[in-house]
Amino acid sequence: MKIGNIYIISGPSGVGKGTIIAELLRLSQDIELSVSATTRKKRNGEEDKKNYFFLSESDFSDHIEKNNFLEWCDVHQHRYGTLKNEVEKRNEAGIDVILEIDTKGAFKVKKQKPDAIMIFIMPPSLEELRKRLENRGSEKREIIEKRLNQAEIEIEDSKDYDFIIENNIISETKEALESIIKDKSQATGDNHVN
Ligand code: 5GP
Protein backbone atom coordinates (compact mmCIF):
# COMPACT_ATOMS: atom_id res chain seq x y z
CA MET A 1 0.00 0.00 0.00
CA LYS A 2 1.21 3.49 -0.87
CA ILE A 3 2.40 5.76 1.95
CA GLY A 4 2.03 9.49 1.29
CA ASN A 5 5.02 11.79 0.89
CA ILE A 6 5.95 14.69 3.15
CA TYR A 7 6.88 18.03 1.56
CA ILE A 8 8.38 20.54 3.96
CA ILE A 9 8.09 24.11 2.71
CA SER A 10 10.05 26.82 4.51
CA GLY A 11 10.97 30.38 3.74
CA PRO A 12 11.08 33.74 5.49
CA SER A 13 7.92 35.36 6.74
CA GLY A 14 6.49 37.48 3.91
CA VAL A 15 8.11 35.49 1.08
CA GLY A 16 4.71 34.36 -0.22
CA LYS A 17 4.60 30.71 0.92
CA GLY A 18 0.89 30.93 1.74
CA THR A 19 -0.15 32.02 -1.75
CA ILE A 20 1.96 29.36 -3.45
CA ILE A 21 0.73 26.58 -1.20
CA ALA A 22 -2.90 27.62 -1.67
CA GLU A 23 -2.42 27.33 -5.46
CA LEU A 24 -0.86 23.89 -5.12
CA LEU A 25 -3.66 22.62 -2.92
CA ARG A 26 -6.21 23.79 -5.48
CA LEU A 27 -4.44 21.75 -8.15
CA SER A 28 -4.43 18.37 -6.50
CA GLN A 29 -6.81 16.48 -4.27
CA ASP A 30 -4.07 14.12 -3.17
CA ILE A 31 -2.04 16.74 -1.33
CA GLU A 32 -3.20 18.26 1.92
CA LEU A 33 -1.78 20.87 4.27
CA SER A 34 -0.94 19.88 7.82
CA VAL A 35 -2.49 22.43 10.19
CA SER A 36 0.06 23.40 12.85
CA ALA A 37 -0.62 24.33 16.45
CA THR A 38 0.52 27.70 17.77
CA THR A 39 0.36 29.88 20.86
CA ARG A 40 0.44 33.10 18.85
CA LYS A 41 -2.70 35.21 18.57
CA LYS A 42 -5.03 34.92 15.62
CA ARG A 43 -4.52 37.60 12.95
CA ASN A 44 -7.46 39.30 11.22
CA GLY A 45 -9.12 36.87 8.84
CA GLU A 46 -7.53 33.74 10.32
CA GLU A 47 -9.68 30.83 11.50
CA ASP A 48 -9.06 28.33 14.26
CA LYS A 49 -8.41 24.78 12.94
CA LYS A 50 -8.03 26.13 9.39
CA ASN A 51 -4.96 28.38 9.56
CA TYR A 52 -3.70 26.98 12.88
CA PHE A 53 -4.95 25.27 15.98
CA PHE A 54 -4.74 28.38 18.16
CA LEU A 55 -3.85 27.01 21.61
CA SER A 56 -3.29 28.43 25.06
CA GLU A 57 0.19 28.01 26.56
CA SER A 58 -1.11 25.24 28.83
CA ASP A 59 -2.86 23.30 26.04
CA PHE A 60 0.33 23.50 23.97
CA SER A 61 2.33 22.17 26.95
CA ASP A 62 -0.17 19.33 27.33
CA HIS A 63 0.48 18.24 23.76
CA ILE A 64 4.23 18.27 24.45
CA GLU A 65 3.78 16.10 27.53
CA LYS A 66 1.60 13.64 25.64
CA ASN A 67 4.25 13.42 22.91
CA ASN A 68 1.71 14.51 20.30
CA PHE A 69 4.14 16.64 18.28
CA LEU A 70 6.33 15.42 15.44
CA GLU A 71 8.32 18.60 16.16
CA TRP A 72 7.79 21.91 17.87
CA CYS A 73 9.86 25.11 18.07
CA ASP A 74 9.92 28.64 19.40
CA VAL A 75 9.49 30.96 16.44
CA HIS A 76 9.25 34.75 16.88
CA GLN A 77 8.67 34.27 20.65
CA HIS A 78 5.70 31.93 20.23
CA ARG A 79 5.52 28.18 20.12
CA TYR A 80 4.58 26.39 16.89
CA GLY A 81 4.29 22.64 16.40
CA THR A 82 3.41 19.94 13.89
CA LEU A 83 0.93 17.44 15.31
CA LYS A 84 1.77 13.81 14.51
CA ASN A 85 -1.89 13.13 13.93
CA GLU A 86 -2.10 15.76 11.15
CA VAL A 87 0.69 14.04 9.21
CA GLU A 88 0.48 10.36 9.98
CA LYS A 89 -3.24 9.78 9.45
CA ARG A 90 -2.93 11.30 5.95
CA ASN A 91 0.31 9.54 5.01
CA GLU A 92 -1.16 6.20 6.08
CA ALA A 93 -4.13 6.87 3.79
CA GLY A 94 -1.69 7.49 0.91
CA ILE A 95 -2.18 11.26 0.94
CA ASP A 96 0.80 13.61 0.54
CA VAL A 97 1.21 16.25 3.22
CA ILE A 98 2.69 19.73 3.05
CA LEU A 99 4.28 21.11 6.22
CA GLU A 100 4.76 24.86 6.20
CA ILE A 101 7.29 25.17 9.01
CA ASP A 102 10.47 27.00 9.91
CA THR A 103 13.95 25.66 9.20
CA LYS A 104 14.65 24.40 12.75
CA GLY A 105 11.42 22.40 12.70
CA ALA A 106 12.22 21.16 9.20
CA PHE A 107 15.53 19.64 10.33
CA LYS A 108 13.76 17.92 13.25
CA VAL A 109 11.20 16.37 10.90
CA LYS A 110 13.89 15.26 8.43
CA LYS A 111 15.68 13.39 11.24
CA GLN A 112 12.57 11.36 11.98
CA LYS A 113 11.27 11.15 8.41
CA PRO A 114 14.36 11.00 6.17
CA ASP A 115 12.26 10.68 3.00
CA ALA A 116 10.65 14.07 3.61
CA ILE A 117 11.50 16.54 0.85
CA MET A 118 12.74 19.93 2.03
CA ILE A 119 11.92 22.91 -0.20
CA PHE A 120 12.99 26.47 0.61
CA ILE A 121 11.23 29.48 -0.92
CA MET A 122 13.83 32.23 -1.29
CA PRO A 123 12.98 35.95 -1.56
CA PRO A 124 14.57 37.76 -4.53
CA SER A 125 16.44 39.91 -1.96
CA LEU A 126 16.19 41.08 1.66
CA GLU A 127 15.12 44.55 0.42
CA GLU A 128 12.26 43.01 -1.52
CA LEU A 129 11.27 40.97 1.53
CA ARG A 130 11.21 44.14 3.66
CA LYS A 131 8.91 45.79 1.10
CA ARG A 132 6.55 42.82 1.13
CA LEU A 133 6.41 42.75 4.94
CA GLU A 134 5.76 46.50 5.08
CA ASN A 135 3.04 46.27 2.44
CA ARG A 136 1.33 43.47 4.34
CA GLY A 137 0.81 46.04 7.09
CA SER A 138 -0.07 43.44 9.74
CA GLU A 139 3.05 43.84 11.90
CA LYS A 140 4.70 46.69 13.78
CA ARG A 141 8.09 48.01 12.69
CA GLU A 142 10.02 46.27 15.47
CA ILE A 143 8.41 42.93 14.58
CA ILE A 144 9.32 43.46 10.93
CA GLU A 145 12.96 44.00 11.98
CA LYS A 146 12.88 40.75 14.01
CA ARG A 147 11.42 38.86 11.07
CA LEU A 148 14.13 40.22 8.77
CA ASN A 149 16.84 39.10 11.20
CA GLN A 150 15.19 35.70 11.36
CA ALA A 151 15.06 35.64 7.54
CA GLU A 152 18.85 35.93 7.39
CA ILE A 153 19.23 32.92 9.69
CA GLU A 154 16.74 30.88 7.65
CA ILE A 155 18.46 31.78 4.36
CA GLU A 156 21.71 30.46 5.87
CA ASP A 157 19.92 27.22 6.85
CA SER A 158 18.54 26.77 3.34
CA LYS A 159 21.87 25.43 2.09
CA ASP A 160 20.94 22.08 3.63
CA TYR A 161 17.59 21.91 1.82
CA ASP A 162 16.87 19.55 -1.09
CA PHE A 163 15.49 22.37 -3.28
CA ILE A 164 15.66 26.17 -3.25
CA ILE A 165 13.13 28.10 -5.34
CA GLU A 166 13.42 31.85 -5.72
CA ASN A 167 9.98 33.44 -5.49
CA ASN A 168 10.17 36.15 -8.07
CA ILE A 169 7.29 35.49 -10.43
CA ILE A 170 4.60 33.57 -8.62
CA SER A 171 3.50 31.46 -11.60
CA GLU A 172 7.09 30.29 -12.12
CA THR A 173 7.53 29.45 -8.45
CA LYS A 174 4.34 27.42 -8.55
CA GLU A 175 5.50 25.56 -11.66
CA ALA A 176 8.86 24.75 -10.07
CA LEU A 177 7.12 23.36 -7.00
CA GLU A 178 4.67 21.37 -9.11
CA SER A 179 7.49 19.75 -11.03
CA ILE A 180 9.30 18.72 -7.83
CA ILE A 181 6.10 17.13 -6.54
CA LYS A 182 5.36 15.47 -9.89
CA ASP A 183 8.86 13.96 -10.08
CA LYS A 184 8.62 12.60 -6.55
CA SER A 185 5.11 11.24 -7.15
CA GLN A 186 6.27 9.47 -10.32
CA ALA A 187 9.28 8.06 -8.49
CA THR A 188 6.92 6.59 -5.88
CA GLY A 189 4.50 5.30 -8.49
CA ASP A 190 1.85 8.00 -8.38
CA ASN A 191 0.88 10.88 -10.54
CA HIS A 192 -0.71 13.35 -8.26
CA VAL A 193 -0.31 16.73 -9.89
CA ASN A 194 -2.55 17.09 -12.93
P1 5GP B 1 3.25 32.94 11.11
O1 5GP B 1 3.13 33.38 12.54
O2 5GP B 1 3.63 34.09 10.21
O3 5GP B 1 2.03 32.21 10.63
O4 5GP B 1 4.43 31.89 11.04
C1 5GP B 1 5.67 32.21 11.56
C2 5GP B 1 6.67 31.10 11.28
O5 5GP B 1 6.33 29.90 11.97
C3 5GP B 1 6.80 30.72 9.81
O6 5GP B 1 8.18 30.70 9.50
C4 5GP B 1 6.23 29.33 9.77
O7 5GP B 1 6.83 28.57 8.75
C5 5GP B 1 6.56 28.81 11.14
N1 5GP B 1 5.70 27.69 11.52
C6 5GP B 1 4.37 27.55 11.31
N2 5GP B 1 3.93 26.39 11.79
C7 5GP B 1 5.01 25.74 12.30
C8 5GP B 1 5.21 24.46 12.92
O8 5GP B 1 4.29 23.65 13.10
N3 5GP B 1 6.46 24.16 13.33
C9 5GP B 1 7.50 25.02 13.14
N4 5GP B 1 8.70 24.60 13.56
N5 5GP B 1 7.37 26.21 12.56
C10 5GP B 1 6.14 26.58 12.15
PDB file of C-alpha atoms and ligand atoms in Angstrom:
ATOM      1  CA  MET A   1       0.000   0.000   0.000  1.00  0.00           C
ATOM      2  CA  LYS A   2       1.212   3.494  -0.866  1.00  0.00           C
ATOM      3  CA  ILE A   3       2.397   5.759   1.953  1.00  0.00           C
ATOM      4  CA  GLY A   4       2.027   9.491   1.286  1.00  0.00           C
ATOM      5  CA  ASN A   5       5.025  11.792   0.893  1.00  0.00           C
ATOM      6  CA  ILE A   6       5.950  14.692   3.154  1.00  0.00           C
ATOM      7  CA  TYR A   7       6.883  18.030   1.563  1.00  0.00           C
ATOM      8  CA  ILE A   8       8.381  20.539   3.961  1.00  0.00           C
ATOM      9  CA  ILE A   9       8.090  24.107   2.715  1.00  0.00           C
ATOM     10  CA  SER A  10      10.046  26.819   4.508  1.00  0.00           C
ATOM     11  CA  GLY A  11      10.966  30.383   3.744  1.00  0.00           C
ATOM     12  CA  PRO A  12      11.080  33.738   5.489  1.00  0.00           C
ATOM     13  CA  SER A  13       7.921  35.359   6.739  1.00  0.00           C
ATOM     14  CA  GLY A  14       6.489  37.480   3.913  1.00  0.00           C
ATOM     15  CA  VAL A  15       8.106  35.489   1.082  1.00  0.00           C
ATOM     16  CA  GLY A  16       4.708  34.361  -0.218  1.00  0.00           C
ATOM     17  CA  LYS A  17       4.596  30.711   0.917  1.00  0.00           C
ATOM     18  CA  GLY A  18       0.888  30.930   1.739  1.00  0.00           C
ATOM     19  CA  THR A  19      -0.145  32.016  -1.752  1.00  0.00           C
ATOM     20  CA  ILE A  20       1.965  29.357  -3.453  1.00  0.00           C
ATOM     21  CA  ILE A  21       0.730  26.579  -1.196  1.00  0.00           C
ATOM     22  CA  ALA A  22      -2.902  27.620  -1.674  1.00  0.00           C
ATOM     23  CA  GLU A  23      -2.418  27.328  -5.463  1.00  0.00           C
ATOM     24  CA  LEU A  24      -0.855  23.886  -5.118  1.00  0.00           C
ATOM     25  CA  LEU A  25      -3.659  22.624  -2.921  1.00  0.00           C
ATOM     26  CA  ARG A  26      -6.206  23.795  -5.477  1.00  0.00           C
ATOM     27  CA  LEU A  27      -4.445  21.751  -8.153  1.00  0.00           C
ATOM     28  CA  SER A  28      -4.431  18.365  -6.499  1.00  0.00           C
ATOM     29  CA  GLN A  29      -6.807  16.484  -4.266  1.00  0.00           C
ATOM     30  CA  ASP A  30      -4.066  14.120  -3.175  1.00  0.00           C
ATOM     31  CA  ILE A  31      -2.043  16.744  -1.334  1.00  0.00           C
ATOM     32  CA  GLU A  32      -3.204  18.260   1.924  1.00  0.00           C
ATOM     33  CA  LEU A  33      -1.776  20.870   4.265  1.00  0.00           C
ATOM     34  CA  SER A  34      -0.945  19.882   7.821  1.00  0.00           C
ATOM     35  CA  VAL A  35      -2.489  22.428  10.190  1.00  0.00           C
ATOM     36  CA  SER A  36       0.056  23.405  12.846  1.00  0.00           C
ATOM     37  CA  ALA A  37      -0.617  24.335  16.450  1.00  0.00           C
ATOM     38  CA  THR A  38       0.518  27.699  17.765  1.00  0.00           C
ATOM     39  CA  THR A  39       0.356  29.877  20.864  1.00  0.00           C
ATOM     40  CA  ARG A  40       0.439  33.101  18.851  1.00  0.00           C
ATOM     41  CA  LYS A  41      -2.705  35.214  18.570  1.00  0.00           C
ATOM     42  CA  LYS A  42      -5.028  34.918  15.617  1.00  0.00           C
ATOM     43  CA  ARG A  43      -4.524  37.599  12.947  1.00  0.00           C
ATOM     44  CA  ASN A  44      -7.457  39.299  11.219  1.00  0.00           C
ATOM     45  CA  GLY A  45      -9.119  36.870   8.839  1.00  0.00           C
ATOM     46  CA  GLU A  46      -7.529  33.742  10.321  1.00  0.00           C
ATOM     47  CA  GLU A  47      -9.677  30.832  11.500  1.00  0.00           C
ATOM     48  CA  ASP A  48      -9.056  28.333  14.263  1.00  0.00           C
ATOM     49  CA  LYS A  49      -8.407  24.775  12.942  1.00  0.00           C
ATOM     50  CA  LYS A  50      -8.027  26.127   9.391  1.00  0.00           C
ATOM     51  CA  ASN A  51      -4.956  28.378   9.563  1.00  0.00           C
ATOM     52  CA  TYR A  52      -3.704  26.977  12.880  1.00  0.00           C
ATOM     53  CA  PHE A  53      -4.952  25.267  15.979  1.00  0.00           C
ATOM     54  CA  PHE A  54      -4.735  28.375  18.159  1.00  0.00           C
ATOM     55  CA  LEU A  55      -3.851  27.006  21.607  1.00  0.00           C
ATOM     56  CA  SER A  56      -3.288  28.428  25.065  1.00  0.00           C
ATOM     57  CA  GLU A  57       0.192  28.009  26.562  1.00  0.00           C
ATOM     58  CA  SER A  58      -1.106  25.240  28.829  1.00  0.00           C
ATOM     59  CA  ASP A  59      -2.860  23.304  26.044  1.00  0.00           C
ATOM     60  CA  PHE A  60       0.327  23.502  23.973  1.00  0.00           C
ATOM     61  CA  SER A  61       2.335  22.175  26.951  1.00  0.00           C
ATOM     62  CA  ASP A  62      -0.173  19.328  27.328  1.00  0.00           C
ATOM     63  CA  HIS A  63       0.481  18.239  23.755  1.00  0.00           C
ATOM     64  CA  ILE A  64       4.234  18.275  24.446  1.00  0.00           C
ATOM     65  CA  GLU A  65       3.781  16.105  27.531  1.00  0.00           C
ATOM     66  CA  LYS A  66       1.603  13.639  25.638  1.00  0.00           C
ATOM     67  CA  ASN A  67       4.250  13.415  22.907  1.00  0.00           C
ATOM     68  CA  ASN A  68       1.707  14.511  20.295  1.00  0.00           C
ATOM     69  CA  PHE A  69       4.139  16.638  18.284  1.00  0.00           C
ATOM     70  CA  LEU A  70       6.327  15.416  15.437  1.00  0.00           C
ATOM     71  CA  GLU A  71       8.318  18.598  16.161  1.00  0.00           C
ATOM     72  CA  TRP A  72       7.790  21.907  17.867  1.00  0.00           C
ATOM     73  CA  CYS A  73       9.859  25.110  18.070  1.00  0.00           C
ATOM     74  CA  ASP A  74       9.922  28.642  19.402  1.00  0.00           C
ATOM     75  CA  VAL A  75       9.490  30.962  16.443  1.00  0.00           C
ATOM     76  CA  HIS A  76       9.250  34.747  16.880  1.00  0.00           C
ATOM     77  CA  GLN A  77       8.668  34.270  20.647  1.00  0.00           C
ATOM     78  CA  HIS A  78       5.698  31.931  20.232  1.00  0.00           C
ATOM     79  CA  ARG A  79       5.517  28.177  20.116  1.00  0.00           C
ATOM     80  CA  TYR A  80       4.578  26.389  16.889  1.00  0.00           C
ATOM     81  CA  GLY A  81       4.295  22.639  16.398  1.00  0.00           C
ATOM     82  CA  THR A  82       3.406  19.936  13.887  1.00  0.00           C
ATOM     83  CA  LEU A  83       0.931  17.442  15.309  1.00  0.00           C
ATOM     84  CA  LYS A  84       1.773  13.813  14.513  1.00  0.00           C
ATOM     85  CA  ASN A  85      -1.887  13.127  13.927  1.00  0.00           C
ATOM     86  CA  GLU A  86      -2.096  15.758  11.151  1.00  0.00           C
ATOM     87  CA  VAL A  87       0.692  14.045   9.214  1.00  0.00           C
ATOM     88  CA  GLU A  88       0.485  10.356   9.978  1.00  0.00           C
ATOM     89  CA  LYS A  89      -3.237   9.780   9.447  1.00  0.00           C
ATOM     90  CA  ARG A  90      -2.932  11.299   5.947  1.00  0.00           C
ATOM     91  CA  ASN A  91       0.306   9.541   5.012  1.00  0.00           C
ATOM     92  CA  GLU A  92      -1.156   6.205   6.080  1.00  0.00           C
ATOM     93  CA  ALA A  93      -4.133   6.869   3.791  1.00  0.00           C
ATOM     94  CA  GLY A  94      -1.685   7.489   0.909  1.00  0.00           C
ATOM     95  CA  ILE A  95      -2.181  11.263   0.941  1.00  0.00           C
ATOM     96  CA  ASP A  96       0.801  13.607   0.542  1.00  0.00           C
ATOM     97  CA  VAL A  97       1.208  16.255   3.221  1.00  0.00           C
ATOM     98  CA  ILE A  98       2.688  19.732   3.052  1.00  0.00           C
ATOM     99  CA  LEU A  99       4.277  21.111   6.218  1.00  0.00           C
ATOM    100  CA  GLU A 100       4.761  24.863   6.200  1.00  0.00           C
ATOM    101  CA  ILE A 101       7.287  25.170   9.008  1.00  0.00           C
ATOM    102  CA  ASP A 102      10.472  26.996   9.911  1.00  0.00           C
ATOM    103  CA  THR A 103      13.954  25.656   9.198  1.00  0.00           C
ATOM    104  CA  LYS A 104      14.652  24.395  12.752  1.00  0.00           C
ATOM    105  CA  GLY A 105      11.415  22.396  12.697  1.00  0.00           C
ATOM    106  CA  ALA A 106      12.225  21.156   9.204  1.00  0.00           C
ATOM    107  CA  PHE A 107      15.533  19.635  10.334  1.00  0.00           C
ATOM    108  CA  LYS A 108      13.765  17.916  13.250  1.00  0.00           C
ATOM    109  CA  VAL A 109      11.202  16.368  10.896  1.00  0.00           C
ATOM    110  CA  LYS A 110      13.886  15.261   8.433  1.00  0.00           C
ATOM    111  CA  LYS A 111      15.681  13.388  11.236  1.00  0.00           C
ATOM    112  CA  GLN A 112      12.573  11.364  11.977  1.00  0.00           C
ATOM    113  CA  LYS A 113      11.267  11.149   8.413  1.00  0.00           C
ATOM    114  CA  PRO A 114      14.363  11.001   6.174  1.00  0.00           C
ATOM    115  CA  ASP A 115      12.259  10.683   3.003  1.00  0.00           C
ATOM    116  CA  ALA A 116      10.649  14.072   3.611  1.00  0.00           C
ATOM    117  CA  ILE A 117      11.497  16.543   0.846  1.00  0.00           C
ATOM    118  CA  MET A 118      12.736  19.929   2.028  1.00  0.00           C
ATOM    119  CA  ILE A 119      11.925  22.907  -0.199  1.00  0.00           C
ATOM    120  CA  PHE A 120      12.988  26.469   0.611  1.00  0.00           C
ATOM    121  CA  ILE A 121      11.229  29.483  -0.916  1.00  0.00           C
ATOM    122  CA  MET A 122      13.832  32.231  -1.286  1.00  0.00           C
ATOM    123  CA  PRO A 123      12.979  35.951  -1.557  1.00  0.00           C
ATOM    124  CA  PRO A 124      14.567  37.760  -4.530  1.00  0.00           C
ATOM    125  CA  SER A 125      16.439  39.906  -1.956  1.00  0.00           C
ATOM    126  CA  LEU A 126      16.191  41.079   1.656  1.00  0.00           C
ATOM    127  CA  GLU A 127      15.125  44.546   0.421  1.00  0.00           C
ATOM    128  CA  GLU A 128      12.261  43.011  -1.523  1.00  0.00           C
ATOM    129  CA  LEU A 129      11.269  40.974   1.535  1.00  0.00           C
ATOM    130  CA  ARG A 130      11.212  44.140   3.662  1.00  0.00           C
ATOM    131  CA  LYS A 131       8.907  45.787   1.099  1.00  0.00           C
ATOM    132  CA  ARG A 132       6.547  42.816   1.131  1.00  0.00           C
ATOM    133  CA  LEU A 133       6.408  42.746   4.938  1.00  0.00           C
ATOM    134  CA  GLU A 134       5.755  46.502   5.083  1.00  0.00           C
ATOM    135  CA  ASN A 135       3.042  46.273   2.438  1.00  0.00           C
ATOM    136  CA  ARG A 136       1.331  43.466   4.344  1.00  0.00           C
ATOM    137  CA  GLY A 137       0.814  46.035   7.087  1.00  0.00           C
ATOM    138  CA  SER A 138      -0.071  43.443   9.741  1.00  0.00           C
ATOM    139  CA  GLU A 139       3.050  43.845  11.904  1.00  0.00           C
ATOM    140  CA  LYS A 140       4.696  46.689  13.783  1.00  0.00           C
ATOM    141  CA  ARG A 141       8.092  48.006  12.692  1.00  0.00           C
ATOM    142  CA  GLU A 142      10.017  46.268  15.466  1.00  0.00           C
ATOM    143  CA  ILE A 143       8.411  42.929  14.583  1.00  0.00           C
ATOM    144  CA  ILE A 144       9.316  43.456  10.926  1.00  0.00           C
ATOM    145  CA  GLU A 145      12.960  43.995  11.983  1.00  0.00           C
ATOM    146  CA  LYS A 146      12.879  40.752  14.011  1.00  0.00           C
ATOM    147  CA  ARG A 147      11.423  38.860  11.072  1.00  0.00           C
ATOM    148  CA  LEU A 148      14.135  40.223   8.769  1.00  0.00           C
ATOM    149  CA  ASN A 149      16.840  39.098  11.201  1.00  0.00           C
ATOM    150  CA  GLN A 150      15.195  35.698  11.359  1.00  0.00           C
ATOM    151  CA  ALA A 151      15.061  35.636   7.543  1.00  0.00           C
ATOM    152  CA  GLU A 152      18.852  35.934   7.390  1.00  0.00           C
ATOM    153  CA  ILE A 153      19.225  32.920   9.693  1.00  0.00           C
ATOM    154  CA  GLU A 154      16.737  30.880   7.651  1.00  0.00           C
ATOM    155  CA  ILE A 155      18.457  31.781   4.364  1.00  0.00           C
ATOM    156  CA  GLU A 156      21.711  30.464   5.869  1.00  0.00           C
ATOM    157  CA  ASP A 157      19.920  27.222   6.854  1.00  0.00           C
ATOM    158  CA  SER A 158      18.541  26.775   3.343  1.00  0.00           C
ATOM    159  CA  LYS A 159      21.873  25.431   2.087  1.00  0.00           C
ATOM    160  CA  ASP A 160      20.944  22.079   3.635  1.00  0.00           C
ATOM    161  CA  TYR A 161      17.591  21.908   1.816  1.00  0.00           C
ATOM    162  CA  ASP A 162      16.866  19.552  -1.086  1.00  0.00           C
ATOM    163  CA  PHE A 163      15.489  22.366  -3.276  1.00  0.00           C
ATOM    164  CA  ILE A 164      15.664  26.169  -3.245  1.00  0.00           C
ATOM    165  CA  ILE A 165      13.130  28.096  -5.336  1.00  0.00           C
ATOM    166  CA  GLU A 166      13.417  31.850  -5.720  1.00  0.00           C
ATOM    167  CA  ASN A 167       9.982  33.443  -5.487  1.00  0.00           C
ATOM    168  CA  ASN A 168      10.167  36.155  -8.074  1.00  0.00           C
ATOM    169  CA  ILE A 169       7.295  35.493 -10.435  1.00  0.00           C
ATOM    170  CA  ILE A 170       4.596  33.572  -8.621  1.00  0.00           C
ATOM    171  CA  SER A 171       3.499  31.455 -11.602  1.00  0.00           C
ATOM    172  CA  GLU A 172       7.093  30.295 -12.124  1.00  0.00           C
ATOM    173  CA  THR A 173       7.530  29.448  -8.452  1.00  0.00           C
ATOM    174  CA  LYS A 174       4.345  27.416  -8.547  1.00  0.00           C
ATOM    175  CA  GLU A 175       5.498  25.562 -11.663  1.00  0.00           C
ATOM    176  CA  ALA A 176       8.861  24.754 -10.072  1.00  0.00           C
ATOM    177  CA  LEU A 177       7.122  23.357  -7.004  1.00  0.00           C
ATOM    178  CA  GLU A 178       4.671  21.366  -9.108  1.00  0.00           C
ATOM    179  CA  SER A 179       7.487  19.752 -11.027  1.00  0.00           C
ATOM    180  CA  ILE A 180       9.297  18.717  -7.825  1.00  0.00           C
ATOM    181  CA  ILE A 181       6.102  17.125  -6.541  1.00  0.00           C
ATOM    182  CA  LYS A 182       5.359  15.466  -9.891  1.00  0.00           C
ATOM    183  CA  ASP A 183       8.863  13.962 -10.079  1.00  0.00           C
ATOM    184  CA  LYS A 184       8.618  12.597  -6.554  1.00  0.00           C
ATOM    185  CA  SER A 185       5.112  11.240  -7.155  1.00  0.00           C
ATOM    186  CA  GLN A 186       6.274   9.468 -10.317  1.00  0.00           C
ATOM    187  CA  ALA A 187       9.281   8.056  -8.486  1.00  0.00           C
ATOM    188  CA  THR A 188       6.924   6.591  -5.876  1.00  0.00           C
ATOM    189  CA  GLY A 189       4.500   5.303  -8.495  1.00  0.00           C
ATOM    190  CA  ASP A 190       1.853   7.998  -8.377  1.00  0.00           C
ATOM    191  CA  ASN A 191       0.878  10.878 -10.544  1.00  0.00           C
ATOM    192  CA  HIS A 192      -0.710  13.348  -8.256  1.00  0.00           C
ATOM    193  CA  VAL A 193      -0.311  16.730  -9.892  1.00  0.00           C
ATOM    194  CA  ASN A 194      -2.551  17.086 -12.932  1.00  0.00           C
TER     195      ASN A 194
HETATM  196  P1  5GP B   1       3.251  32.944  11.112  1.00  0.00           P
HETATM  197  O1  5GP B   1       3.126  33.382  12.538  1.00  0.00           O
HETATM  198  O2  5GP B   1       3.633  34.085  10.208  1.00  0.00           O
HETATM  199  O3  5GP B   1       2.025  32.214  10.633  1.00  0.00           O
HETATM  200  O4  5GP B   1       4.433  31.887  11.037  1.00  0.00           O
HETATM  201  C1  5GP B   1       5.666  32.209  11.563  1.00  0.00           C
HETATM  202  C2  5GP B   1       6.671  31.096  11.277  1.00  0.00           C
HETATM  203  O5  5GP B   1       6.325  29.903  11.971  1.00  0.00           O
HETATM  204  C3  5GP B   1       6.798  30.717   9.815  1.00  0.00           C
HETATM  205  O6  5GP B   1       8.183  30.699   9.501  1.00  0.00           O
HETATM  206  C4  5GP B   1       6.232  29.335   9.768  1.00  0.00           C
HETATM  207  O7  5GP B   1       6.831  28.570   8.748  1.00  0.00           O
HETATM  208  C5  5GP B   1       6.560  28.805  11.142  1.00  0.00           C
HETATM  209  N1  5GP B   1       5.698  27.685  11.523  1.00  0.00           N
HETATM  210  C6  5GP B   1       4.370  27.553  11.315  1.00  0.00           C
HETATM  211  N2  5GP B   1       3.926  26.386  11.793  1.00  0.00           N
HETATM  212  C7  5GP B   1       5.008  25.736  12.296  1.00  0.00           C
HETATM  213  C8  5GP B   1       5.206  24.457  12.923  1.00  0.00           C
HETATM  214  O8  5GP B   1       4.290  23.655  13.104  1.00  0.00           O
HETATM  215  N3  5GP B   1       6.457  24.162  13.329  1.00  0.00           N
HETATM  216  C9  5GP B   1       7.501  25.018  13.144  1.00  0.00           C
HETATM  217  N4  5GP B   1       8.700  24.602  13.556  1.00  0.00           N
HETATM  218  N5  5GP B   1       7.365  26.214  12.561  1.00  0.00           N
HETATM  219  C10 5GP B   1       6.140  26.577  12.146  1.00  0.00           C
END
